[in-house]
Amino acid sequence: MSGERFCLLIIGGYGTFGGRLARLLGDEPRLRLLVAGRSLEKADDFVADLRTPKDGAEGLGSNNLGALVQAVRFDRDGDLTEQLTRLRPDLVVDASGPFQSFGKDAYKVAEACIDLGIDYADIADSTGFVAGVSGLDAAAKAQGTFALSGLSSLPALSFAALDAMAPHFSRVESVAAGIAPSPHVKIGLNVVRAIATYAGKKVPVLRDGQPASGRGLIDAMRVTVAPPGVKPLRSRKFLLVDAPDLKLLPARFANLKSSFTGVGTEPQPLQHLLSLVARLVHLRLLPSLLPFSRLLQRGSHAFAIGEHRGGMFVRIGGLDQKGERLTSGWHLIAEGDDGPFIPVIGVEALVRRRLSGVRPENGARPAAGELQLEDFEAAFRRFSITSGIRMENEAARQPLYRQILGSAWEQLPPAISALHAGGARVASGRARIERGGGLLARIVAGVIGFPRAGEDVPVTVRFVPDGDKEIWTRDFGGKIFRSLQVEGKGRDRHLLAEVFGPFRVLMALVPDRGKLRLVVRGWRFCGLPLPMFLAPGGDTYEEERDGRFHFHVEIGGRLTGLVVRYTGWLVVE
């Protein structure tokens, strides 16, 4: 180590990803942090901005700047040996790119680091670049250094999730992974250029256990990103992208039959348009989308429509330890501006482990499997990032609510879990009922059969299982109305669907500080989707009070106003 502080040089340190890494590590007093790039002026401006206190995620490091931060000029096309010798870093992190376009001297920075005995890491997402770094393995071992490539979401985080799920399987046959960025995140030009290089081109995948050629940004799969106990992202199509996982997976799982890595962006119509343009490349009507990179970037910024949330998934299919079919999925959702930090969290974890004395083995290799899921989850706690694992197709299906909640089921108070324990059961108690006074509200309440207003009304609820469904029959003082509850399918996966006559209301089950909230995420009339802004809403939740199950159900809308609100308690007989 150089002096008393560990010296970290970030190439592209004022760029999209390098800047975020600097913010993550800015609070570390054991670091001498060199923010590097071709423009010393831009590096100086970034360091000055980093030292300015801020709010939110962008304030990371700024408000507690313990690292010694310096702006330096570094030109990857210049004399690397002279620059590295002068700066004397202990670790170089390349956060520039796009790595897809580095050409024949792609590894010159890594090679220069190895020659000088300096450790190296990068956040490359180029399949060829990440897989090819192993060619430097012998030289790195001889010099006593490490060179890790791909410390990004794919493959470092995706393989950490795979390693967490793999022990449940005796045989892994399919792996799919995907990233769903928030539409409000400003995508960097280098990221767009990287994607444009393979849009409409051949992407190597596995099909039926054999190498095959997929079509970049054309082939697709639909996925709902839904960590247990969190409002899922809107169901969306993920378009095939060229990621290092596709090259590395066959070596990890000998019996692998299919592989897929994708990106699912919002708004989806804009993604569909991008896919159509990629088909022009596939049909050789356009040579490449690379010349249109800046236009594509501007289009993504101009149409920032949708929820400010992003996510990621990794899914495994195969056989469990008993030889039965099993599908397991790891899901992640990041709220607001927190998602863009995920691609550099792997590097942050590596640096903090290095500062604590945990050093990777010498040698050059892809970073797949280098970190464990726990390393990432420890960093997630600094953000509004939630992740979890679902056993999505278990041989013995669990009760409805437990199936939807997955591991979040364990967060429920005993009175709530007892009511939703499954099987035929009866619960009784008392309720207070309020009804809306508007004409439309009265019509809706009459069509569905909601009870009339009343105080201290006796209530009985009968739960009857019917395959994967539950029939709820509610009796409010002799007024009976029924609904059917089932887990959503297809684009409604991981949501609770409750059917009232011709209406189907889709809700997320969200544990929240002792309550189970039911958050409306969509609705249908006779199977036809209806506008979300007209969806029935209200504050609906279940909770335990004094050891007893309590409910608070509120149904209303913009057009109807309050339709019905009923609150009370139940005890399972």
Coordinates of C-alpha atoms in Angstrom, one line a residue:
M1 CA 0.0 0.0 0.0
S2 CA 1.2 3.5 -0.8
G3 CA 1.7 5.5 2.4
E4 CA -0.9 5.2 5.1
R5 CA -3.9 5.2 2.8
F6 CA -4.9 2.6 0.2
C7 CA -4.7 4.3 -3.2
L8 CA -7.5 3.6 -5.6
L9 CA -7.4 4.9 -9.2
I10 CA -10.7 5.1 -10.9
I11 CA -10.4 5.5 -14.7
G12 CA -13.5 7.3 -15.9
G13 CA -13.8 8.5 -12.4
Y14 CA -16.1 11.5 -13.3
G15 CA -18.2 9.5 -15.7
T16 CA -21.6 7.8 -15.2
F17 CA -20.4 4.7 -13.3
G18 CA -17.0 5.9 -12.0
G19 CA -18.6 8.9 -10.4
R20 CA -21.1 6.8 -8.6
L21 CA -18.3 4.5 -7.3
A22 CA -16.4 7.6 -6.1
R23 CA -19.6 8.7 -4.2
L24 CA -20.0 5.2 -2.6
L25 CA -16.4 5.2 -1.4
G26 CA -16.1 8.8 -0.5
D27 CA -16.8 8.2 3.2
E28 CA -13.9 5.7 3.6
P29 CA -11.0 7.4 5.5
R30 CA -8.5 4.7 4.6
L31 CA -8.7 5.6 1.0
R32 CA -6.7 7.9 -1.3
L33 CA -9.2 8.2 -4.1
L34 CA -7.9 9.3 -7.5
V35 CA -10.6 10.5 -9.9
A36 CA -9.1 10.1 -13.3
G37 CA -9.9 10.8 -16.9
R38 CA -8.6 12.5 -20.0
S39 CA -9.9 15.9 -18.9
L40 CA -8.3 17.3 -15.7
E41 CA -10.9 20.1 -15.8
K42 CA -13.8 17.7 -15.7
A43 CA -12.1 15.7 -12.9
D44 CA -11.6 18.9 -10.9
D45 CA -15.2 19.9 -11.4
F46 CA -16.4 16.5 -10.2
V47 CA -14.2 16.5 -7.1
A48 CA -15.4 20.0 -6.2
D49 CA -19.0 18.8 -6.6
L50 CA -18.3 15.6 -4.6
R51 CA -17.1 17.8 -1.7
T52 CA -20.4 19.8 -1.7
P53 CA -23.0 18.4 0.8
K54 CA -26.1 17.0 -0.9
D55 CA -29.4 15.2 0.0
G56 CA -30.4 11.7 -1.1
A57 CA -28.3 9.0 -2.8
E58 CA -26.2 11.6 -4.7
G59 CA -25.1 12.8 -1.3
L60 CA -23.2 9.6 -0.6
G61 CA -19.7 10.4 0.4
S62 CA -20.3 14.2 0.0
N63 CA -21.8 14.6 3.5
N64 CA -19.1 12.5 5.2
L65 CA -16.1 12.8 3.0
G66 CA -13.4 10.8 4.8
A67 CA -11.4 9.7 1.8
L68 CA -8.6 11.9 0.4
V69 CA -10.0 12.7 -3.0
Q70 CA -7.8 14.0 -5.8
A71 CA -8.4 14.8 -9.5
V72 CA -5.8 13.5 -11.9
R73 CA -5.4 13.3 -15.6
F74 CA -5.2 9.8 -17.1
D75 CA -5.2 8.9 -20.8
R76 CA -5.6 5.2 -21.6
D77 CA -4.1 5.9 -25.0
G78 CA -1.0 7.6 -23.5
D79 CA 2.1 6.1 -21.8
L80 CA 0.4 3.8 -19.3
T81 CA 3.6 2.7 -17.6
E82 CA 4.7 6.3 -16.9
Q83 CA 1.2 7.4 -15.7
L84 CA 0.8 4.4 -13.4
T85 CA 4.3 4.7 -12.0
R86 CA 3.8 8.3 -11.2
L87 CA 0.4 7.8 -9.6
R88 CA 1.4 4.6 -7.7
P89 CA -2.1 3.1 -7.1
D90 CA -2.7 -0.1 -5.2
L91 CA -5.7 -0.9 -7.2
V92 CA -6.9 0.4 -10.6
V93 CA -10.6 0.2 -11.5
D94 CA -11.6 0.8 -15.1
A95 CA -15.1 2.3 -15.2
S96 CA -14.9 3.7 -18.6
G97 CA -15.9 1.7 -21.7
P98 CA -17.7 0.8 -23.8
F99 CA -15.5 -2.3 -23.5
Q100 CA -17.1 -3.8 -26.7
S101 CA -15.1 -1.3 -28.8
F102 CA -11.6 -1.4 -27.3
G103 CA -10.1 -3.1 -30.3
K104 CA -7.0 -5.2 -30.6
D105 CA -5.3 -3.6 -27.6
A106 CA -8.4 -4.1 -25.4
Y107 CA -6.3 -5.3 -22.3
K108 CA -3.5 -2.8 -22.4
V109 CA -4.6 -1.2 -19.1
A110 CA -4.8 -4.5 -17.4
E111 CA -1.5 -5.6 -18.9
A112 CA 0.2 -2.5 -17.8
C113 CA -1.1 -3.0 -14.2
I114 CA 0.1 -6.6 -14.2
D115 CA 3.5 -5.6 -15.4
L116 CA 3.9 -3.1 -12.6
G117 CA 2.4 -5.4 -9.9
I118 CA -0.8 -3.4 -9.5
D119 CA -4.1 -5.1 -8.9
Y120 CA -6.9 -4.4 -11.5
A121 CA -10.7 -4.6 -11.7
D122 CA -13.3 -3.4 -14.1
I123 CA -17.1 -3.2 -14.6
A124 CA -17.0 -4.5 -18.2
D125 CA -20.2 -6.0 -19.6
S126 CA -18.8 -7.1 -22.9
T127 CA -18.9 -10.9 -23.3
G128 CA -15.7 -11.2 -25.3
F129 CA -13.8 -8.8 -23.0
V130 CA -14.8 -10.4 -19.8
A131 CA -14.2 -14.0 -21.0
G132 CA -10.9 -13.1 -22.6
V133 CA -9.3 -11.7 -19.5
S134 CA -8.3 -15.2 -18.5
G135 CA -5.6 -15.0 -21.1
L136 CA -3.7 -12.8 -18.7
D137 CA -4.0 -15.4 -15.9
A138 CA -0.4 -16.7 -16.0
A139 CA 1.2 -13.3 -16.1
A140 CA -0.9 -12.1 -13.2
K141 CA 0.0 -15.0 -11.0
A142 CA 3.6 -14.6 -11.9
Q143 CA 3.5 -11.0 -10.8
G144 CA 1.4 -11.7 -7.7
T145 CA -1.5 -9.6 -8.7
F146 CA -5.2 -10.1 -9.5
A147 CA -7.2 -8.8 -12.5
L148 CA -11.0 -9.2 -12.2
S149 CA -13.3 -8.4 -15.1
G150 CA -17.0 -7.9 -15.0
L151 CA -17.6 -6.7 -11.5
S152 CA -21.0 -5.4 -12.5
S153 CA -24.6 -6.5 -12.4
L154 CA -23.9 -9.0 -15.1
P155 CA -22.0 -11.3 -14.2
A156 CA -20.8 -10.5 -10.7
L157 CA -24.3 -9.9 -9.0
S158 CA -26.1 -12.4 -11.2
F159 CA -23.7 -15.2 -10.4
A160 CA -23.8 -14.3 -6.7
A161 CA -27.6 -14.8 -6.9
L162 CA -27.1 -18.1 -8.9
D163 CA -24.7 -19.4 -6.3
A164 CA -27.3 -18.6 -3.5
M165 CA -30.0 -20.6 -5.3
A166 CA -27.9 -23.5 -6.8
P167 CA -27.8 -25.6 -3.6
H168 CA -31.6 -26.3 -4.0
F169 CA -30.9 -28.0 -7.3
S170 CA -29.5 -31.3 -8.2
R171 CA -29.5 -30.3 -11.9
V172 CA -29.7 -26.9 -13.4
E173 CA -31.2 -26.9 -16.9
S174 CA -32.1 -23.2 -17.6
V175 CA -30.9 -19.8 -16.5
A176 CA -32.3 -16.4 -17.4
A177 CA -31.3 -13.0 -16.1
G178 CA -32.4 -9.5 -16.9
I179 CA -32.1 -5.8 -15.8
A180 CA -35.1 -3.4 -15.8
P181 CA -33.8 0.2 -15.4
S182 CA -36.0 3.0 -14.2
P183 CA -37.2 5.1 -17.2
H184 CA -36.1 8.2 -15.3
V185 CA -32.5 7.1 -15.1
K186 CA -30.3 9.0 -17.6
I187 CA -28.6 6.3 -19.6
G188 CA -25.0 7.1 -20.5
L189 CA -23.9 7.3 -24.1
N190 CA -21.3 4.5 -23.6
V191 CA -24.1 2.2 -22.4
V192 CA -26.2 3.0 -25.5
R193 CA -23.2 2.5 -27.8
A194 CA -22.5 -0.9 -26.2
I195 CA -26.1 -2.1 -26.8
A196 CA -26.0 -0.7 -30.3
T197 CA -23.0 -2.8 -31.3
Y198 CA -25.1 -6.0 -31.2
A199 CA -28.6 -4.8 -31.9
G200 CA -30.0 -7.0 -34.6
K201 CA -26.8 -9.1 -34.6
K202 CA -26.2 -12.7 -33.6
V203 CA -25.9 -13.3 -29.9
P204 CA -24.6 -16.7 -28.7
V205 CA -27.1 -18.5 -26.5
L206 CA -28.0 -22.1 -25.5
R207 CA -31.1 -23.9 -26.9
D208 CA -31.9 -27.5 -26.2
G209 CA -28.4 -27.9 -24.8
Q210 CA -26.7 -26.8 -28.0
P211 CA -25.0 -23.5 -29.0
A212 CA -27.3 -21.3 -31.0
S213 CA -27.6 -17.8 -32.3
G214 CA -30.1 -15.4 -30.7
R215 CA -31.1 -12.0 -32.2
G216 CA -29.9 -9.0 -30.1
L217 CA -32.8 -6.8 -29.0
I218 CA -35.3 -9.0 -30.9
D219 CA -35.7 -12.2 -29.1
A220 CA -37.7 -11.7 -25.9
M221 CA -39.2 -13.2 -22.8
R222 CA -41.9 -11.8 -20.4
V223 CA -41.0 -11.5 -16.7
T224 CA -42.6 -9.8 -13.7
V225 CA -39.8 -8.6 -11.3
A226 CA -41.3 -9.2 -7.8
P227 CA -39.1 -9.6 -4.7
P228 CA -41.1 -11.2 -1.8
G229 CA -43.2 -8.6 0.0
V230 CA -42.7 -5.6 -2.3
K231 CA -44.9 -4.1 -5.0
P232 CA -43.7 -5.8 -8.2
L233 CA -42.6 -3.9 -11.3
R234 CA -45.1 -3.8 -14.2
S235 CA -44.8 -7.0 -16.2
R236 CA -42.7 -6.4 -19.2
K237 CA -40.8 -8.0 -22.0
F238 CA -37.0 -8.4 -21.7
L239 CA -35.1 -8.1 -25.0
L240 CA -32.0 -10.3 -25.5
V241 CA -28.7 -8.6 -24.8
D242 CA -25.1 -9.8 -25.2
A243 CA -23.9 -10.3 -21.6
P244 CA -20.9 -12.2 -20.2
D245 CA -23.2 -14.7 -18.5
L246 CA -24.0 -16.3 -21.8
K247 CA -20.4 -17.2 -22.2
L248 CA -19.7 -18.2 -18.6
L249 CA -22.9 -20.2 -17.7
P250 CA -22.1 -23.4 -19.6
A251 CA -18.9 -23.8 -17.6
R252 CA -20.8 -23.3 -14.3
F253 CA -23.6 -25.7 -15.1
A254 CA -22.7 -28.8 -17.0
N255 CA -26.3 -29.8 -17.8
L256 CA -27.5 -26.4 -18.9
K257 CA -29.9 -26.5 -21.8
S258 CA -31.0 -22.9 -22.3
S259 CA -29.7 -19.4 -21.4
F260 CA -31.0 -15.8 -21.7
T261 CA -29.9 -12.4 -20.6
G262 CA -32.1 -9.4 -21.3
V263 CA -33.1 -5.8 -20.7
G264 CA -36.6 -4.6 -20.0
T265 CA -37.1 -0.8 -20.4
E266 CA -40.0 1.5 -19.9
P267 CA -42.0 2.7 -21.6
Q268 CA -42.5 -0.6 -23.4
P269 CA -43.8 1.0 -26.6
L270 CA -40.5 2.7 -27.0
Q271 CA -38.7 -0.6 -26.4
H272 CA -40.9 -2.2 -29.1
L273 CA -39.9 0.5 -31.5
L274 CA -36.2 -0.2 -30.7
S275 CA -36.8 -3.9 -31.4
L276 CA -38.3 -3.1 -34.7
V277 CA -35.3 -1.0 -35.7
A278 CA -33.0 -3.8 -34.6
R279 CA -34.9 -6.0 -37.1
L280 CA -33.7 -3.7 -39.9
V281 CA -30.2 -4.6 -38.9
H282 CA -31.0 -8.2 -38.8
L283 CA -32.5 -8.0 -42.3
R284 CA -29.4 -6.1 -43.4
L285 CA -31.3 -3.0 -44.3
L286 CA -29.1 -1.2 -41.9
P287 CA -25.4 -2.1 -41.2
S288 CA -25.6 -1.1 -37.5
L289 CA -27.4 1.0 -34.9
L290 CA -24.1 2.4 -33.7
P291 CA -24.3 5.6 -35.7
F292 CA -27.7 6.3 -34.1
S293 CA -26.4 5.9 -30.5
R294 CA -26.8 9.6 -29.6
L295 CA -30.3 9.7 -31.1
L296 CA -31.3 6.6 -29.2
Q297 CA -29.9 8.1 -26.0
R298 CA -31.9 11.3 -26.5
G299 CA -35.1 9.3 -27.2
S300 CA -34.7 7.4 -23.9
H301 CA -34.3 10.7 -22.0
A302 CA -37.2 12.4 -23.8
F303 CA -39.7 9.6 -23.0
A304 CA -39.0 9.2 -19.3
I305 CA -42.5 7.9 -18.5
G306 CA -43.5 5.4 -15.8
E307 CA -42.7 4.6 -12.2
H308 CA -39.3 5.7 -10.9
R309 CA -38.3 2.2 -10.0
G310 CA -35.8 -0.3 -11.4
G311 CA -35.2 -4.0 -11.0
M312 CA -33.3 -7.2 -11.8
F313 CA -34.1 -10.9 -11.9
V314 CA -32.2 -14.2 -12.1
R315 CA -34.2 -17.4 -12.7
I316 CA -33.1 -21.0 -12.5
G317 CA -35.1 -24.0 -13.7
G318 CA -34.2 -27.7 -13.2
L319 CA -34.6 -30.6 -10.8
D320 CA -34.5 -30.3 -7.0
Q321 CA -32.7 -32.7 -4.7
K322 CA -35.6 -35.1 -4.9
G323 CA -35.5 -35.1 -8.7
E324 CA -38.7 -33.0 -9.0
R325 CA -39.2 -30.0 -11.2
L326 CA -38.3 -26.7 -9.5
T327 CA -38.0 -23.1 -10.6
S328 CA -36.3 -20.5 -8.3
G329 CA -36.1 -16.8 -8.9
W330 CA -34.1 -14.1 -7.3
H331 CA -35.7 -10.7 -7.7
L332 CA -34.5 -7.1 -6.9
I333 CA -36.3 -3.7 -6.9
A334 CA -34.5 -0.4 -6.4
E335 CA -36.6 2.7 -5.7
G336 CA -36.0 6.1 -7.2
D337 CA -32.4 7.1 -8.0
D338 CA -30.8 4.2 -6.1
G339 CA -30.8 1.7 -8.9
P340 CA -28.0 3.2 -10.9
F341 CA -25.6 2.5 -8.1
I342 CA -26.1 -1.3 -8.4
P343 CA -23.5 -1.8 -11.3
V344 CA -20.7 -0.5 -9.1
I345 CA -21.7 -2.0 -5.8
G346 CA -19.6 -5.1 -6.6
V347 CA -16.4 -2.9 -6.9
E348 CA -17.3 -1.2 -3.7
A349 CA -17.6 -4.5 -1.9
L350 CA -14.3 -5.6 -3.4
V351 CA -12.6 -2.5 -2.2
R352 CA -14.0 -2.6 1.4
R353 CA -13.1 -6.3 1.6
R354 CA -9.6 -5.4 0.5
L355 CA -9.3 -2.7 3.1
S356 CA -10.3 -5.2 5.8
G357 CA -7.6 -7.6 4.7
V358 CA -9.6 -9.9 2.5
R359 CA -7.7 -10.1 -0.9
P360 CA -8.8 -12.0 -4.0
E361 CA -6.6 -14.8 -5.2
N362 CA -3.9 -13.9 -7.6
G363 CA -4.7 -14.4 -11.3
A364 CA -6.8 -12.9 -14.1
R365 CA -10.4 -14.1 -14.5
P366 CA -14.0 -13.1 -14.9
A367 CA -15.5 -11.8 -11.6
A368 CA -18.4 -14.3 -11.8
G369 CA -18.6 -16.0 -8.4
E370 CA -16.0 -13.7 -6.9
L371 CA -18.5 -12.2 -4.4
Q372 CA -21.3 -13.7 -2.5
L373 CA -24.9 -12.4 -2.4
E374 CA -24.4 -11.3 1.2
D375 CA -21.7 -8.9 0.1
F376 CA -24.2 -7.1 -2.2
E377 CA -27.0 -7.3 0.3
A378 CA -24.9 -5.5 2.9
A379 CA -24.4 -2.6 0.5
F380 CA -28.1 -2.6 -0.5
R381 CA -29.0 -1.6 3.1
R382 CA -27.6 1.9 2.4
F383 CA -30.3 2.3 -0.2
S384 CA -34.0 1.6 -0.9
I385 CA -33.1 -1.7 -2.5
T386 CA -35.0 -4.9 -1.7
S387 CA -34.1 -8.4 -3.0
G388 CA -35.3 -11.9 -2.2
I389 CA -35.6 -15.4 -3.5
R390 CA -38.9 -17.2 -4.6
M391 CA -39.3 -20.9 -5.0
E392 CA -41.7 -20.3 -7.9
N393 CA -42.8 -23.9 -8.8
E394 CA -42.6 -26.1 -5.8
A395 CA -44.0 -29.7 -6.0
A396 CA -46.3 -29.2 -3.0
R397 CA -48.1 -25.9 -3.6
Q398 CA -48.5 -23.7 -0.5
P399 CA -51.6 -21.8 0.6
L400 CA -52.5 -18.8 -1.6
Y401 CA -51.1 -15.9 0.5
R402 CA -47.9 -17.8 1.4
Q403 CA -47.3 -18.7 -2.2
I404 CA -47.5 -15.1 -3.3
L405 CA -45.5 -13.7 -0.4
G406 CA -42.7 -16.2 -0.6
S407 CA -40.1 -15.6 2.1
A408 CA -42.0 -12.4 3.2
W409 CA -44.6 -14.7 4.8
E410 CA -42.3 -14.9 7.8
Q411 CA -42.8 -11.2 8.4
L412 CA -46.6 -11.6 9.2
P413 CA -47.9 -11.4 12.8
P414 CA -49.4 -14.7 14.0
A415 CA -53.0 -13.6 13.8
I416 CA -52.6 -12.7 10.1
S417 CA -50.8 -15.8 9.1
A418 CA -53.4 -17.9 11.0
L419 CA -56.2 -16.4 8.9
H420 CA -54.4 -17.1 5.7
A421 CA -53.1 -20.6 6.7
G422 CA -55.0 -22.3 3.9
G423 CA -57.6 -25.1 3.9
A424 CA -61.4 -24.8 4.7
R425 CA -61.9 -22.6 7.7
V426 CA -64.4 -20.1 9.2
A427 CA -63.7 -16.8 11.0
S428 CA -66.2 -14.7 12.8
G429 CA -66.2 -11.3 14.5
R430 CA -67.8 -7.8 14.4
A431 CA -67.6 -5.0 11.8
R432 CA -68.4 -1.4 11.2
I433 CA -69.7 -0.6 7.6
E434 CA -69.8 2.7 5.8
R435 CA -71.3 3.2 2.4
G436 CA -70.7 6.0 -0.2
G437 CA -73.6 8.3 -0.9
G438 CA -73.1 9.0 -4.6
L439 CA -75.3 7.5 -7.3
L440 CA -72.5 5.7 -9.1
A441 CA -71.1 4.4 -5.8
R442 CA -74.5 3.0 -4.9
I443 CA -74.8 1.3 -8.3
V444 CA -71.4 -0.3 -8.0
A445 CA -72.1 -1.5 -4.4
G446 CA -75.4 -3.0 -5.6
V447 CA -73.8 -4.8 -8.5
I448 CA -71.1 -6.4 -6.4
G449 CA -73.4 -7.0 -3.4
F450 CA -71.6 -5.0 -0.7
P451 CA -73.5 -4.9 2.6
R452 CA -75.4 -1.8 3.9
A453 CA -74.0 0.6 6.4
G454 CA -74.1 -0.4 10.0
E455 CA -72.4 -0.3 13.4
D456 CA -71.2 -3.4 15.3
V457 CA -72.5 -5.8 12.6
P458 CA -71.9 -9.5 13.2
V459 CA -69.6 -10.9 10.4
T460 CA -68.7 -14.4 9.4
V461 CA -66.2 -15.3 6.6
R462 CA -66.0 -18.8 5.1
F463 CA -62.9 -19.8 3.2
V464 CA -63.2 -22.7 0.8
P465 CA -60.2 -23.9 -1.2
D466 CA -60.8 -24.8 -4.8
G467 CA -57.6 -26.0 -6.5
D468 CA -55.3 -23.0 -6.6
K469 CA -58.2 -20.7 -5.7
E470 CA -60.0 -19.6 -2.5
I471 CA -63.7 -18.7 -2.4
W472 CA -64.4 -16.1 0.3
T473 CA -68.1 -15.9 1.4
R474 CA -68.7 -13.0 3.7
D475 CA -71.8 -12.7 5.8
F476 CA -72.5 -9.3 7.3
G477 CA -75.5 -9.6 9.5
G478 CA -77.3 -11.8 6.9
K479 CA -76.1 -9.9 3.8
I480 CA -73.9 -12.3 1.9
F481 CA -71.4 -11.5 -0.9
R482 CA -68.7 -13.7 -2.4
S483 CA -65.4 -13.1 -4.1
L484 CA -62.8 -15.5 -5.5
Q485 CA -59.1 -15.0 -4.9
V486 CA -56.3 -16.5 -6.9
E487 CA -52.7 -15.8 -7.8
G488 CA -52.4 -13.8 -11.1
K489 CA -51.0 -15.5 -14.2
G490 CA -48.8 -14.3 -17.0
R491 CA -48.3 -10.5 -16.8
D492 CA -50.2 -10.6 -13.5
R493 CA -47.8 -13.1 -11.9
H494 CA -47.0 -12.6 -8.2
L495 CA -50.2 -10.5 -7.7
L496 CA -53.3 -11.4 -5.8
A497 CA -56.3 -11.4 -8.1
E498 CA -59.7 -10.9 -6.4
V499 CA -62.8 -11.4 -8.6
F500 CA -66.1 -9.6 -7.8
G501 CA -68.6 -10.5 -10.5
P502 CA -67.3 -9.1 -13.8
F503 CA -64.4 -7.2 -12.1
R504 CA -61.0 -8.6 -11.4
V505 CA -58.8 -6.4 -9.1
L506 CA -55.0 -7.1 -9.0
M507 CA -53.2 -6.4 -5.7
A508 CA -49.7 -6.6 -4.4
L509 CA -49.3 -8.1 -0.9
V510 CA -46.9 -5.8 1.0
P511 CA -45.9 -6.4 4.7
D512 CA -45.3 -3.0 6.3
R513 CA -44.3 -2.7 9.9
G514 CA -46.7 -5.3 11.3
K515 CA -49.4 -4.7 8.7
L516 CA -50.2 -6.6 5.5
R517 CA -51.1 -3.9 2.9
L518 CA -53.1 -4.8 -0.2
V519 CA -52.0 -2.3 -2.9
V520 CA -54.0 -2.2 -6.1
R521 CA -51.8 -2.6 -9.2
G522 CA -54.4 -3.1 -11.9
W523 CA -58.0 -4.2 -12.7
R524 CA -60.0 -5.8 -15.4
F525 CA -63.7 -5.8 -16.6
C526 CA -64.7 -9.0 -18.3
G527 CA -61.0 -9.6 -18.9
L528 CA -60.4 -6.2 -20.5
P529 CA -57.7 -4.0 -18.9
L530 CA -59.1 -0.7 -17.5
P531 CA -57.2 2.6 -16.9
M532 CA -55.2 2.5 -13.7
F533 CA -56.1 6.1 -12.8
L534 CA -59.8 4.9 -12.5
A535 CA -58.9 1.8 -10.5
P536 CA -60.7 1.2 -7.2
G537 CA -58.4 2.3 -4.4
G538 CA -58.2 3.1 -0.8
D539 CA -56.3 2.3 2.3
T540 CA -56.7 -1.5 2.7
Y541 CA -54.7 -3.5 5.2
E542 CA -54.7 -6.3 7.8
E543 CA -53.1 -6.1 11.2
E544 CA -52.9 -7.8 14.6
R545 CA -54.1 -5.9 17.6
D546 CA -54.1 -7.4 21.1
G547 CA -53.5 -10.8 19.5
R548 CA -56.6 -10.5 17.3
F549 CA -56.9 -10.2 13.5
H550 CA -58.2 -6.8 12.4
F551 CA -59.2 -5.7 8.9
H552 CA -59.5 -2.3 7.3
V553 CA -61.0 -2.4 3.7
E554 CA -61.7 0.7 1.7
I555 CA -63.0 0.7 -1.8
G556 CA -63.5 3.7 -3.9
G557 CA -62.4 5.6 -7.0
R558 CA -62.1 9.0 -8.7
L559 CA -65.5 8.6 -10.5
T560 CA -67.4 7.0 -7.6
G561 CA -65.9 8.4 -4.5
L562 CA -66.2 6.1 -1.5
V563 CA -68.1 2.9 -2.4
V564 CA -67.7 1.0 0.9
R565 CA -65.4 0.9 3.9
Y566 CA -65.6 -1.9 6.4
T567 CA -63.4 -2.3 9.5
G568 CA -63.5 -4.8 12.3
W569 CA -62.0 -8.0 13.7
L570 CA -62.1 -11.7 13.1
V571 CA -61.2 -14.9 15.1
V572 CA -60.6 -18.2 13.3
E573 CA -63.0 -20.7 14.7

